[in-house]
Coordinates of C-alpha atoms in Angstrom, one line a residue:
Chain A
X23 CA 0.0 0.0 0.0
X24 CA 1.2 3.5 -0.7
X25 CA 0.9 4.8 2.9
X26 CA 0.6 8.5 2.6
X27 CA -1.8 8.4 -0.3
X28 CA -4.0 5.8 1.3
X29 CA -4.2 7.6 4.6
X30 CA -5.1 10.8 2.9
X31 CA -7.9 9.1 1.1
X32 CA -9.2 7.4 4.2
X33 CA -9.0 10.6 6.2
X34 CA -10.9 12.5 3.5
X35 CA -13.6 9.9 3.4
X36 CA -14.0 9.7 7.3
X37 CA -14.2 13.5 7.5
X38 CA -16.7 13.6 4.6
X39 CA -18.8 11.0 6.4
X40 CA -18.7 12.9 9.6
X41 CA -19.8 16.1 7.8
X42 CA -22.6 14.5 5.8
X43 CA -24.1 12.9 8.9
X44 CA -23.9 16.2 10.9
X45 CA -25.5 18.0 8.0
X46 CA -28.4 15.6 7.8
X47 CA -28.9 15.7 11.5
X48 CA -28.8 19.4 11.6
X49 CA -31.3 19.8 8.7
X50 CA -33.7 17.4 10.3
X51 CA -33.5 18.6 13.9
X52 CA -33.1 22.3 12.9
X53 CA -30.2 22.6 15.3
X54 CA -26.5 23.4 15.1
X55 CA -23.7 21.1 16.2
X56 CA -20.8 22.6 18.2
X57 CA -17.4 21.8 16.5
X58 CA -14.2 21.5 18.5
X59 CA -10.9 21.0 16.7
X60 CA -8.2 19.6 19.0
X61 CA -4.6 18.5 18.8
X62 CA -2.9 15.6 20.4
X63 CA 0.5 16.7 21.8
X64 CA 2.1 13.3 20.8
X65 CA 0.8 13.4 17.2
X66 CA -2.5 13.9 15.5
X67 CA -5.8 15.3 16.7
X68 CA -9.4 15.4 15.7
X69 CA -12.7 17.2 15.2
X70 CA -15.3 16.7 17.9
X71 CA -18.9 17.7 17.0
X72 CA -21.4 17.7 19.8
X73 CA -25.0 18.7 20.2
X74 CA -26.8 18.7 23.6
X75 CA -30.3 19.5 25.1
X76 CA -32.4 19.3 22.0
X77 CA -36.1 18.3 21.8
X78 CA -35.4 15.4 19.5
X79 CA -31.7 14.6 20.3
X80 CA -30.8 14.9 24.0
X81 CA -27.1 14.4 23.2
X82 CA -25.2 13.5 20.1
X83 CA -21.5 13.2 19.3
X84 CA -20.2 12.8 15.8
X85 CA -16.4 12.6 16.1
X86 CA -13.4 12.2 13.8
X87 CA -9.9 11.6 15.0
X88 CA -6.5 10.7 13.6
X89 CA -3.7 9.9 16.0
X90 CA -0.3 8.7 15.0
X91 CA 3.2 8.3 16.5
X92 CA 6.5 6.5 16.4
X93 CA 5.5 4.0 19.1
X94 CA 2.2 2.2 19.6
X95 CA 0.9 3.0 23.1
X96 CA 1.7 0.1 25.4
X97 CA -1.9 -0.4 26.2
X98 CA -2.6 -1.2 22.5
X99 CA 0.1 -3.9 22.3
X100 CA -1.8 -6.5 24.3
X101 CA 1.5 -8.5 24.7
X102 CA 2.1 -8.6 20.9
X103 CA 5.7 -7.6 21.3
X104 CA 6.3 -7.9 17.5
X105 CA 4.4 -4.6 17.2
X106 CA 6.6 -2.8 19.7
X107 CA 8.5 0.3 18.4
X108 CA 6.5 0.5 15.2
X109 CA 5.1 3.7 13.9
X110 CA 1.3 3.7 13.9
X111 CA -1.7 5.5 12.5
X112 CA -5.2 5.2 14.0
X113 CA -8.1 7.0 12.2
X114 CA -11.8 6.8 12.9
X115 CA -15.3 8.4 12.8
X116 CA -17.6 7.6 15.7
X117 CA -21.2 8.5 16.3
X118 CA -23.4 8.1 19.4
X119 CA -26.9 9.6 19.6
X120 CA -28.9 9.7 22.8
X121 CA -32.4 10.6 21.8
X122 CA -34.8 12.5 24.0
X123 CA -37.9 10.3 23.4
X124 CA -37.6 7.0 25.3
X125 CA -39.1 5.2 22.3
X126 CA -36.3 6.2 20.0
X127 CA -33.2 3.9 20.4
X128 CA -29.6 5.0 21.1
X129 CA -27.5 4.5 18.0
X130 CA -23.7 3.9 17.8
X131 CA -21.6 3.7 14.7
X132 CA -17.9 3.5 14.2
X133 CA -15.6 3.1 11.2
X134 CA -11.8 3.0 11.8
X135 CA -8.5 2.3 10.1
X136 CA -5.3 1.1 11.8
X137 CA -1.8 0.8 10.3
X138 CA 1.6 -0.2 11.6
X139 CA 5.0 0.4 10.1
X140 CA 6.8 3.3 8.2
X141 CA 4.8 2.5 5.1
X142 CA 1.7 1.0 6.8
X143 CA 3.0 -2.5 6.0
X144 CA 0.4 -3.9 8.3
X145 CA -3.1 -2.4 8.2
X146 CA -6.7 -3.2 8.9
X147 CA -10.2 -1.7 9.0
X148 CA -12.8 -2.1 11.8
X149 CA -16.2 -0.9 12.4
X150 CA -19.8 -1.5 13.2
X151 CA -23.2 -0.1 13.9
X152 CA -25.6 -1.2 16.6
X153 CA -28.9 -0.1 18.2
X154 CA -29.8 0.2 21.9
X155 CA -33.5 0.7 22.4
X156 CA -35.0 1.3 25.8
X157 CA -38.3 -0.1 24.4
X158 CA -37.9 -2.6 21.6
X159 CA -40.2 -2.4 18.5
X160 CA -39.7 -5.7 16.8
X161 CA -40.4 -4.1 13.4
X162 CA -37.7 -1.4 14.0
X163 CA -35.3 -4.1 15.0
X164 CA -36.0 -6.1 11.8
X165 CA -35.8 -3.0 9.7
X166 CA -32.4 -2.0 11.2
X167 CA -30.9 -5.5 10.9
X168 CA -32.2 -5.9 7.3
X169 CA -30.7 -2.6 6.3
X170 CA -27.3 -3.8 7.6
X171 CA -27.7 -7.2 6.0
X172 CA -28.7 -5.8 2.6
X173 CA -25.7 -3.5 2.5
X174 CA -23.2 -6.2 3.5
X175 CA -24.8 -8.8 1.2
X176 CA -23.5 -6.8 -1.8
X177 CA -20.0 -8.1 -0.7
X178 CA -21.1 -11.6 0.0
X179 CA -23.7 -13.3 2.1
X180 CA -21.2 -14.6 4.7
X181 CA -20.5 -11.1 6.2
X182 CA -23.7 -10.3 7.9
X183 CA -24.2 -13.4 10.0
X184 CA -20.5 -13.4 11.0
X185 CA -20.5 -9.7 12.0
X186 CA -23.9 -9.9 13.6
X187 CA -22.5 -12.6 15.9
X188 CA -19.4 -10.6 16.6
X189 CA -21.6 -7.7 17.6
X190 CA -23.7 -9.8 19.9
X191 CA -20.6 -11.2 21.5
X192 CA -18.9 -7.8 21.9
X193 CA -21.8 -5.8 23.3
X194 CA -22.6 -8.1 26.2
X195 CA -22.6 -7.1 29.8
X196 CA -21.1 -10.2 31.5
X197 CA -21.8 -8.9 35.0
X198 CA -25.5 -8.7 34.2
X199 CA -25.8 -11.6 31.7
X200 CA -27.5 -9.1 29.4
X201 CA -26.8 -7.7 25.9
X202 CA -26.4 -3.9 25.7
X203 CA -29.0 -3.6 23.0
X204 CA -30.3 -5.5 20.0
X205 CA -26.9 -5.5 18.2
X206 CA -26.2 -4.9 14.6
X207 CA -22.8 -5.6 13.1
X208 CA -19.3 -5.4 14.5
X209 CA -15.9 -6.4 13.1
X210 CA -12.2 -5.8 13.5
X211 CA -9.0 -6.8 11.7
X212 CA -10.7 -6.4 8.4
X213 CA -8.1 -6.9 5.6
X214 CA -9.6 -8.7 2.6
X215 CA -8.6 -9.2 -1.0
X216 CA -7.1 -5.7 -1.6
X217 CA -6.9 -2.3 0.0
X218 CA -9.5 -1.1 -2.5
X219 CA -11.9 -3.9 -1.7
X220 CA -11.5 -3.4 2.1
X221 CA -11.9 0.4 1.8
X222 CA -15.1 -0.1 -0.4
X223 CA -16.4 -2.4 2.3
X224 CA -15.9 0.2 5.1
X225 CA -17.5 2.9 2.9
X226 CA -20.6 0.7 2.6
X227 CA -20.7 0.4 6.4
X228 CA -20.4 4.1 6.7
X229 CA -23.4 4.4 4.4
X230 CA -25.6 2.3 6.7
X231 CA -26.1 4.9 9.3
X232 CA -28.5 7.4 7.6
X233 CA -30.9 4.9 6.0
X234 CA -30.9 2.5 9.0
X235 CA -31.4 5.1 11.8
X236 CA -33.1 8.3 10.5
X237 CA -36.4 6.6 9.5
X238 CA -36.7 5.1 13.0
X239 CA -35.9 8.4 14.6
X240 CA -38.5 10.2 12.4
X241 CA -41.1 7.5 13.1
X242 CA -40.8 7.5 16.9
X243 CA -39.6 10.9 17.9
X244 CA -43.1 12.2 18.6
X245 CA -44.4 9.2 20.4
X246 CA -46.3 10.1 23.5
X247 CA -44.5 9.0 26.7
X248 CA -45.2 9.0 30.4
X249 CA -42.8 9.7 33.3
X250 CA -42.5 6.0 33.8
X251 CA -41.2 5.7 30.2
X252 CA -38.7 8.4 30.7
X253 CA -37.5 7.0 34.0
X254 CA -37.1 3.6 32.3
X255 CA -35.0 5.2 29.6
X256 CA -32.7 6.8 32.2
X257 CA -32.4 3.4 34.0
X258 CA -31.5 1.6 30.8
X259 CA -28.9 4.2 30.0
X260 CA -27.0 3.1 33.2
X261 CA -26.3 -0.1 31.4
X262 CA -24.8 1.8 28.5
X263 CA -22.5 3.6 30.9
X264 CA -21.5 0.3 32.5
X265 CA -20.7 -1.3 29.2
X266 CA -18.7 1.6 27.9
X267 CA -16.6 2.2 31.0
X268 CA -16.0 -1.5 31.9
X269 CA -15.7 -3.3 28.6
X270 CA -15.5 -1.0 25.5
X271 CA -12.0 -1.4 24.0
X272 CA -12.2 1.8 22.1
X273 CA -13.1 3.8 25.2
X274 CA -10.4 2.2 27.4
X275 CA -7.8 2.4 24.6
X276 CA -8.6 6.1 24.2
X277 CA -8.3 6.9 27.9
X278 CA -5.2 4.8 28.4
X279 CA -3.4 6.3 25.4
X280 CA -4.0 9.9 26.6
X281 CA -6.7 10.6 24.1
X282 CA -8.9 13.6 24.6
X283 CA -11.2 12.5 27.4
X284 CA -14.1 14.8 26.6
X285 CA -14.2 13.5 23.0
X286 CA -13.9 9.8 24.1
X287 CA -16.6 10.2 26.7
X288 CA -19.1 12.0 24.4
X289 CA -20.7 8.5 24.3
X290 CA -21.9 8.9 27.9
X291 CA -25.6 9.6 28.2
X292 CA -26.7 13.1 29.3
X293 CA -28.4 11.6 32.4
X294 CA -28.4 8.1 33.8
X295 CA -30.1 6.5 36.7
X296 CA -29.3 3.5 38.9
X297 CA -32.0 1.8 41.0
X298 CA -31.2 -1.0 43.4
X299 CA -32.3 -4.4 42.2
X300 CA -35.1 -3.0 40.1
X301 CA -37.4 -5.4 38.2
X302 CA -40.4 -4.5 36.0
X303 CA -44.0 -5.1 37.0
X304 CA -45.6 -8.3 35.6
X305 CA -46.9 -7.9 32.1
X306 CA -45.7 -4.3 31.8
X307 CA -44.3 -2.8 28.7
X308 CA -40.9 -2.8 30.5
X309 CA -41.0 -6.5 31.3
X310 CA -41.9 -7.3 27.7
X311 CA -39.1 -5.2 26.3
X312 CA -36.5 -6.7 28.7
X313 CA -37.6 -10.2 27.6
X314 CA -37.3 -9.3 24.0
X315 CA -33.7 -8.0 24.7
X316 CA -32.6 -11.6 25.0
X317 CA -33.9 -12.5 21.6
X318 CA -30.9 -12.1 19.4
X319 CA -32.4 -12.9 16.0
X320 CA -33.7 -9.9 14.2
X321 CA -33.8 -10.8 10.5
Chain B
X1 CA -3.7 -17.8 63.5
X2 CA -6.6 -20.1 64.5
X3 CA -8.5 -19.7 61.2
X4 CA -12.0 -20.6 62.1
X5 CA -12.1 -18.7 65.4
X6 CA -10.5 -15.6 63.9
X7 CA -12.9 -15.5 60.9
X8 CA -15.8 -15.9 63.3
X9 CA -14.7 -13.0 65.3
X10 CA -14.1 -10.8 62.3
X11 CA -17.4 -11.7 60.7
X12 CA -19.2 -10.9 64.0
X13 CA -17.4 -7.5 64.2
X14 CA -18.1 -6.6 60.5
X15 CA -21.8 -7.5 60.9
X16 CA -22.1 -5.6 64.1
X17 CA -20.4 -2.6 62.5
X18 CA -22.9 -2.8 59.6
X19 CA -25.9 -3.0 62.0
X20 CA -24.7 -0.2 64.3
X21 CA -24.3 2.1 61.3
X22 CA -27.6 1.2 59.8
X23 CA -29.3 1.8 63.2
X24 CA -27.7 5.2 63.6
X25 CA -28.7 6.2 60.0
X26 CA -32.2 4.9 60.5
X27 CA -32.7 6.8 63.8
X28 CA -31.4 10.0 62.4
X29 CA -33.2 10.0 59.1
X30 CA -36.4 8.3 60.4
X31 CA -36.3 5.8 57.5
X32 CA -35.9 2.1 57.2
X33 CA -33.3 0.3 55.2
X34 CA -34.2 -2.7 53.0
X35 CA -32.2 -5.8 53.8
X36 CA -31.4 -8.5 51.3
X37 CA -29.7 -11.6 52.3
X38 CA -28.0 -13.4 49.4
X39 CA -25.9 -16.5 48.8
X40 CA -23.0 -17.0 46.4
X41 CA -23.4 -20.4 44.6
X42 CA -19.6 -21.0 44.8
X43 CA -19.4 -20.3 48.5
X44 CA -20.4 -17.5 50.9
X45 CA -22.9 -14.7 50.6
X46 CA -23.8 -11.5 52.2
X47 CA -26.3 -9.0 53.6
X48 CA -27.1 -6.0 51.4
X49 CA -28.8 -3.0 53.1
X50 CA -30.1 -0.3 50.9
X51 CA -32.1 2.9 51.3
X52 CA -33.3 5.0 48.4
X53 CA -35.2 8.2 47.6
X54 CA -35.0 9.9 51.0
X55 CA -35.1 13.6 51.8
X56 CA -31.7 13.5 53.5
X57 CA -30.2 10.4 51.9
X58 CA -30.9 10.0 48.2
X59 CA -29.3 6.6 48.2
X60 CA -27.3 4.6 50.7
X61 CA -25.8 1.1 50.7
X62 CA -24.4 -0.5 53.8
X63 CA -23.2 -4.0 52.9
X64 CA -21.6 -7.0 54.4
X65 CA -20.2 -9.9 52.4
X66 CA -18.2 -13.0 53.1
X67 CA -17.1 -15.1 50.1
X68 CA -14.8 -18.1 50.2
X69 CA -13.8 -21.0 48.1
X70 CA -11.1 -23.6 47.3
X71 CA -9.5 -21.5 44.6
X72 CA -8.9 -17.8 44.4
X73 CA -10.7 -16.3 41.4
X74 CA -8.1 -15.9 38.6
X75 CA -8.8 -12.2 38.4
X76 CA -7.6 -11.8 42.0
X77 CA -4.2 -13.5 41.3
X78 CA -2.6 -10.7 39.4
X79 CA 0.1 -13.1 38.1
X80 CA 1.0 -14.2 41.6
X81 CA 1.1 -17.9 40.8
X82 CA 2.2 -18.8 44.3
X83 CA -1.4 -18.1 45.4
X84 CA -2.9 -20.4 42.8
X85 CA -5.1 -23.3 44.1
X86 CA -5.2 -21.9 47.6
X87 CA -8.4 -21.8 49.6
X88 CA -9.4 -18.2 50.3
X89 CA -11.7 -16.1 52.5
X90 CA -12.7 -12.5 51.7
X91 CA -14.9 -10.6 54.2
X92 CA -15.8 -7.0 54.3
X93 CA -18.3 -4.2 55.2
X94 CA -18.7 -1.4 52.7
X95 CA -20.7 1.8 52.9
X96 CA -21.5 4.4 50.3
X97 CA -23.9 7.3 50.9
X98 CA -25.2 9.6 48.2
X99 CA -26.9 12.5 50.1
X100 CA -29.7 14.5 48.5
X101 CA -28.4 18.0 49.5
X102 CA -25.6 19.0 47.1
X103 CA -23.7 20.6 50.1
X104 CA -23.4 17.2 51.9
X105 CA -20.5 15.1 50.6
X106 CA -20.6 11.5 49.4
X107 CA -19.0 9.2 51.9
X108 CA -17.3 5.8 51.3
X109 CA -16.0 3.5 53.9
X110 CA -14.7 -0.1 53.7
X111 CA -13.1 -2.5 56.0
X112 CA -12.0 -5.9 54.8
X113 CA -10.1 -9.1 55.6
X114 CA -8.5 -11.5 53.2
X115 CA -6.9 -14.9 54.0
X116 CA -5.3 -17.6 52.0
X117 CA -4.6 -21.2 52.9
X118 CA -6.4 -24.0 54.7
X119 CA -5.6 -22.4 58.1
X120 CA -5.4 -18.8 56.8
X121 CA -1.6 -19.1 56.8
X122 CA -1.5 -15.8 54.9
X123 CA -3.8 -13.0 55.9
X124 CA -4.2 -9.2 55.8
X125 CA -6.7 -6.5 56.5
X126 CA -7.5 -3.5 54.3
X127 CA -9.8 -0.5 54.5
X128 CA -10.3 3.1 54.3
X129 CA -12.7 6.0 54.5
X130 CA -12.9 9.0 52.1
X131 CA -15.1 11.9 51.4
X132 CA -16.3 13.2 48.0
X133 CA -17.9 16.6 48.2
X134 CA -19.6 18.4 45.3
X135 CA -18.9 21.7 47.1
X136 CA -15.9 21.7 49.4
X137 CA -16.2 23.3 52.9
X138 CA -12.6 23.7 54.0
X139 CA -13.6 23.4 57.7
X140 CA -15.5 20.1 57.0
X141 CA -12.5 18.8 55.1
X142 CA -10.3 19.6 58.1
X143 CA -12.7 18.1 60.5
X144 CA -13.0 14.9 58.5
X145 CA -9.2 14.5 58.1
X146 CA -8.5 15.3 61.7
X147 CA -11.0 12.7 62.9
X148 CA -9.2 10.1 60.8
X149 CA -5.8 11.3 62.0
X150 CA -6.7 11.4 65.7
X151 CA -8.0 7.8 65.5
X152 CA -5.0 6.5 63.7
X153 CA -2.5 8.4 65.9
X154 CA -3.4 6.1 68.8
X155 CA -1.5 3.4 67.0
X156 CA 1.4 5.6 66.0
X157 CA 1.9 8.8 64.1
X158 CA 3.2 7.3 61.0
X159 CA -0.1 5.7 59.9
X160 CA -2.1 8.8 59.0
X161 CA 0.3 10.5 56.6
X162 CA 1.1 7.1 54.9
X163 CA -2.5 6.1 54.5
X164 CA -3.6 9.6 53.5
X165 CA -1.1 9.5 50.7
X166 CA -2.2 6.0 49.6
X167 CA -5.8 7.4 49.5
X168 CA -4.8 10.3 47.3
X169 CA -2.9 8.0 45.0
X170 CA -5.7 5.5 44.8
X171 CA -8.8 7.7 44.3
X172 CA -7.3 9.5 41.3
X173 CA -8.9 9.8 37.9
X174 CA -5.9 9.6 35.6
X175 CA -8.0 10.3 32.5
X176 CA -9.1 13.6 34.0
X177 CA -5.9 14.4 36.0
X178 CA -8.3 14.9 38.9
X179 CA -8.8 13.4 42.4
X180 CA -12.2 11.8 43.0
X181 CA -12.7 13.8 46.2
X182 CA -10.8 15.2 49.2
X183 CA -9.5 11.8 50.2
X184 CA -9.1 10.4 53.7
X185 CA -7.3 7.2 54.4
X186 CA -6.8 4.0 52.4
X187 CA -4.6 0.9 53.0
X188 CA -4.2 -2.7 51.9
X189 CA -2.1 -5.7 53.0
X190 CA -2.2 -4.6 56.6
X191 CA -0.5 -7.3 58.7
X192 CA 1.4 -5.7 61.6
X193 CA 2.7 -7.0 64.9
X194 CA 0.0 -9.5 65.7
X195 CA -3.4 -10.6 64.6
X196 CA -4.9 -8.8 67.6
X197 CA -3.1 -5.6 66.9
X198 CA -4.1 -5.6 63.3
X199 CA -7.7 -6.4 64.2
X200 CA -7.8 -3.6 66.8
X201 CA -6.5 -1.3 64.1
X202 CA -9.3 -2.2 61.7
X203 CA -11.9 -1.8 64.5
X204 CA -10.6 1.7 65.0
X205 CA -11.0 2.4 61.3
X206 CA -14.6 1.1 61.5
X207 CA -15.2 3.5 64.3
X208 CA -14.3 6.6 62.3
X209 CA -17.4 6.6 60.1
X210 CA -20.0 7.8 62.6
X211 CA -18.1 10.6 64.3
X212 CA -16.4 11.7 61.0
X213 CA -19.5 11.8 58.8
X214 CA -22.7 12.3 60.8
X215 CA -21.8 15.7 62.2
X216 CA -21.2 17.0 58.6
X217 CA -24.4 15.4 57.4
X218 CA -26.4 17.1 60.2
X219 CA -24.7 20.4 59.7
X220 CA -25.3 20.7 55.9
X221 CA -28.4 18.6 55.2
X222 CA -30.8 21.6 55.4
X223 CA -28.6 24.1 53.4
X224 CA -30.6 26.0 50.9
X225 CA -29.6 25.1 47.3
X226 CA -30.5 26.2 43.8
X227 CA -31.1 24.2 40.7
X228 CA -27.6 25.1 39.6
X229 CA -26.2 23.5 42.8
X230 CA -28.2 20.3 42.3
X231 CA -27.2 20.0 38.6
X232 CA -23.5 20.5 39.7
X233 CA -23.9 17.7 42.2
X234 CA -25.3 15.4 39.4
X235 CA -22.4 16.4 37.2
X236 CA -19.8 15.7 39.8
X237 CA -21.4 12.3 40.4
X238 CA -20.5 11.3 36.9
X239 CA -16.8 11.4 38.0
X240 CA -17.7 9.0 40.9
X241 CA -19.2 6.6 38.3
X242 CA -16.1 6.9 36.1
X243 CA -13.8 6.1 39.0
X244 CA -15.7 3.1 40.3
X245 CA -16.3 1.5 36.9
X246 CA -12.8 2.2 35.4
X247 CA -10.4 2.0 38.3
X248 CA -11.9 0.6 41.6
X249 CA -10.3 -2.7 42.4
X250 CA -13.0 -3.8 44.7
X251 CA -15.7 -3.2 42.1
X252 CA -13.8 -4.8 39.3
X253 CA -12.7 -7.8 41.5
X254 CA -16.4 -8.2 42.6
X255 CA -17.8 -8.2 39.0
X256 CA -15.0 -10.4 37.6
X257 CA -15.4 -13.0 40.4
X258 CA -19.2 -13.4 39.8
X259 CA -20.1 -11.4 42.9
X260 CA -23.6 -10.2 43.3
X261 CA -23.8 -7.3 40.8
X262 CA -26.6 -5.4 42.5
X263 CA -24.7 -5.4 45.8
X264 CA -21.4 -4.4 44.2
X265 CA -23.0 -1.6 42.2
X266 CA -24.9 -0.1 45.2
X267 CA -22.1 2.4 45.0
X268 CA -23.5 3.9 41.8
X269 CA -25.3 7.3 42.3
X270 CA -29.0 7.4 42.0
X271 CA -28.7 9.9 39.1
X272 CA -25.6 11.2 37.3
X273 CA -25.2 13.7 34.5
X274 CA -22.6 14.1 31.8
X275 CA -22.1 17.5 30.0
X276 CA -19.7 17.9 27.2
X277 CA -16.5 19.8 28.1
X278 CA -18.2 21.8 30.9
X279 CA -16.3 24.4 32.8
X280 CA -17.5 26.6 35.6
X281 CA -18.1 30.3 35.3
X282 CA -15.4 32.6 36.4
X283 CA -15.4 33.2 40.2
X284 CA -18.4 31.0 40.7
X285 CA -18.8 28.7 43.7
X286 CA -18.2 25.8 41.3
X287 CA -14.9 27.2 40.1
X288 CA -13.7 27.7 43.6
X289 CA -14.6 24.2 44.7
X290 CA -12.9 22.6 41.6
X291 CA -9.8 24.6 42.4
X292 CA -9.9 23.5 46.0
X293 CA -10.2 19.8 44.9
X294 CA -6.6 19.9 43.8
X295 CA -5.4 21.0 47.2
X296 CA -4.5 17.7 48.9
X297 CA -3.6 18.8 52.4
X298 CA -6.5 18.9 54.8
X299 CA -5.0 18.8 58.3

């Protein structure tokens, strides 16, 4: 791979993706994102875009970052000593949206590129998109998963089932024996056929976000809700916090490698609530949705 | 040490400590704690006591647990293979109180005993008590630290400065370059002179809680506060969540060793709030208190 040219292309694509998503969200919600450009003292930086306190979106972060250096941070090595003292590049665009209405799901999307060596001799893509509803609408879950599946099927029918399973395995709260949400797709170490093929694949993943999420957001954003519904949303968000701070590799890698804390933790919900040993009332909407959460087949 | 006798004594003391603190809190707040007894399938169990949604105390957990088994959980070994395949006992009483009034600090206290081997050939105590105010009153901070110091000085003047420093080092959020609160004392691997001496020391630590905290709670619980004050408290609580889920060894050990999640996470605040890149207004109460937070000398 021609390192500098390839990274320039990827960077341009990731920033365009960030901008096109911000633009669409701004148009639709009639709001303006705050943009913070930042630099990493040891190399690289990013553009953090945040929106808070809206009527439709309670908090959203749409971030781009590109960090690089002469040595991979120790925390990223995971005992793979063969990667020690190698120059690295890590680029990515990440989105998390915490909607205001409890019937609209949280969305998370990430596409990333990682390379090692002076000329990026070793490289891979990673990414994914997944949905975390407080209340599950089966039809929305099907719609979301089918949108992912249709997009990946253009590259072969093996991808969706494989990356759906990786997503279910990854977004799992072991300490609660509970999935974070209804999943989607997740993959890492993606390096197939050629650089062009792999890059096209990641572009396709980046294109899932708008068609997979915005129709759900539009459909559910004006749903009437009670105080109970809102409190249940805040309660469910506590699980999102637990997952991201205890398990999420991206979050922990970012914090350990002296990333920009406020950009990394844009994923935190605006408000979350913990209640001791809470369980839903029999036959309530909340009980039904928690039972559905364990059903991991949505196509 | 005579294993069974010693563990019986410690267990009795830890449960008495739990009960005496619950009783005092119940009398004072005119409320009743919920008590849940639970068993650990692999050995042991505990008594979780919780109180939520009070006018003075928004959420409190006062827990006792005693877990044991034939093999130390792998996560507790930390590469110390010499401890592999040894029977273990872990006992402790833990308290976390999240007060309602933003001018009352969060308190955390823990006393614990750990032993390894059929006859507890290897054993140690650990513990600590520390304060996390949203708004710092210098006089309260002095009072709290002096109460800790006076108690420990009865065993020698070297303990307080040593364990105060360990507390400052331990309750530190690296990713924010910020201490969790104003500290207190913290220690581990305490095994000095004799079992009796060490046990007397841990009893003294257990006796710090009521005199060190209740006077502050009484003094500040009726302070008038604004919505800004309450929101600042919820914002500061997010740091408490971050510390406990990212760094706290007790929390992570508990979750990894299949402890009872709802008992371990009783430490989570009832409600917490994340705001992107928030900073206080110039010369505000919030700015003053955040500046004070970095002052680590309170005696």
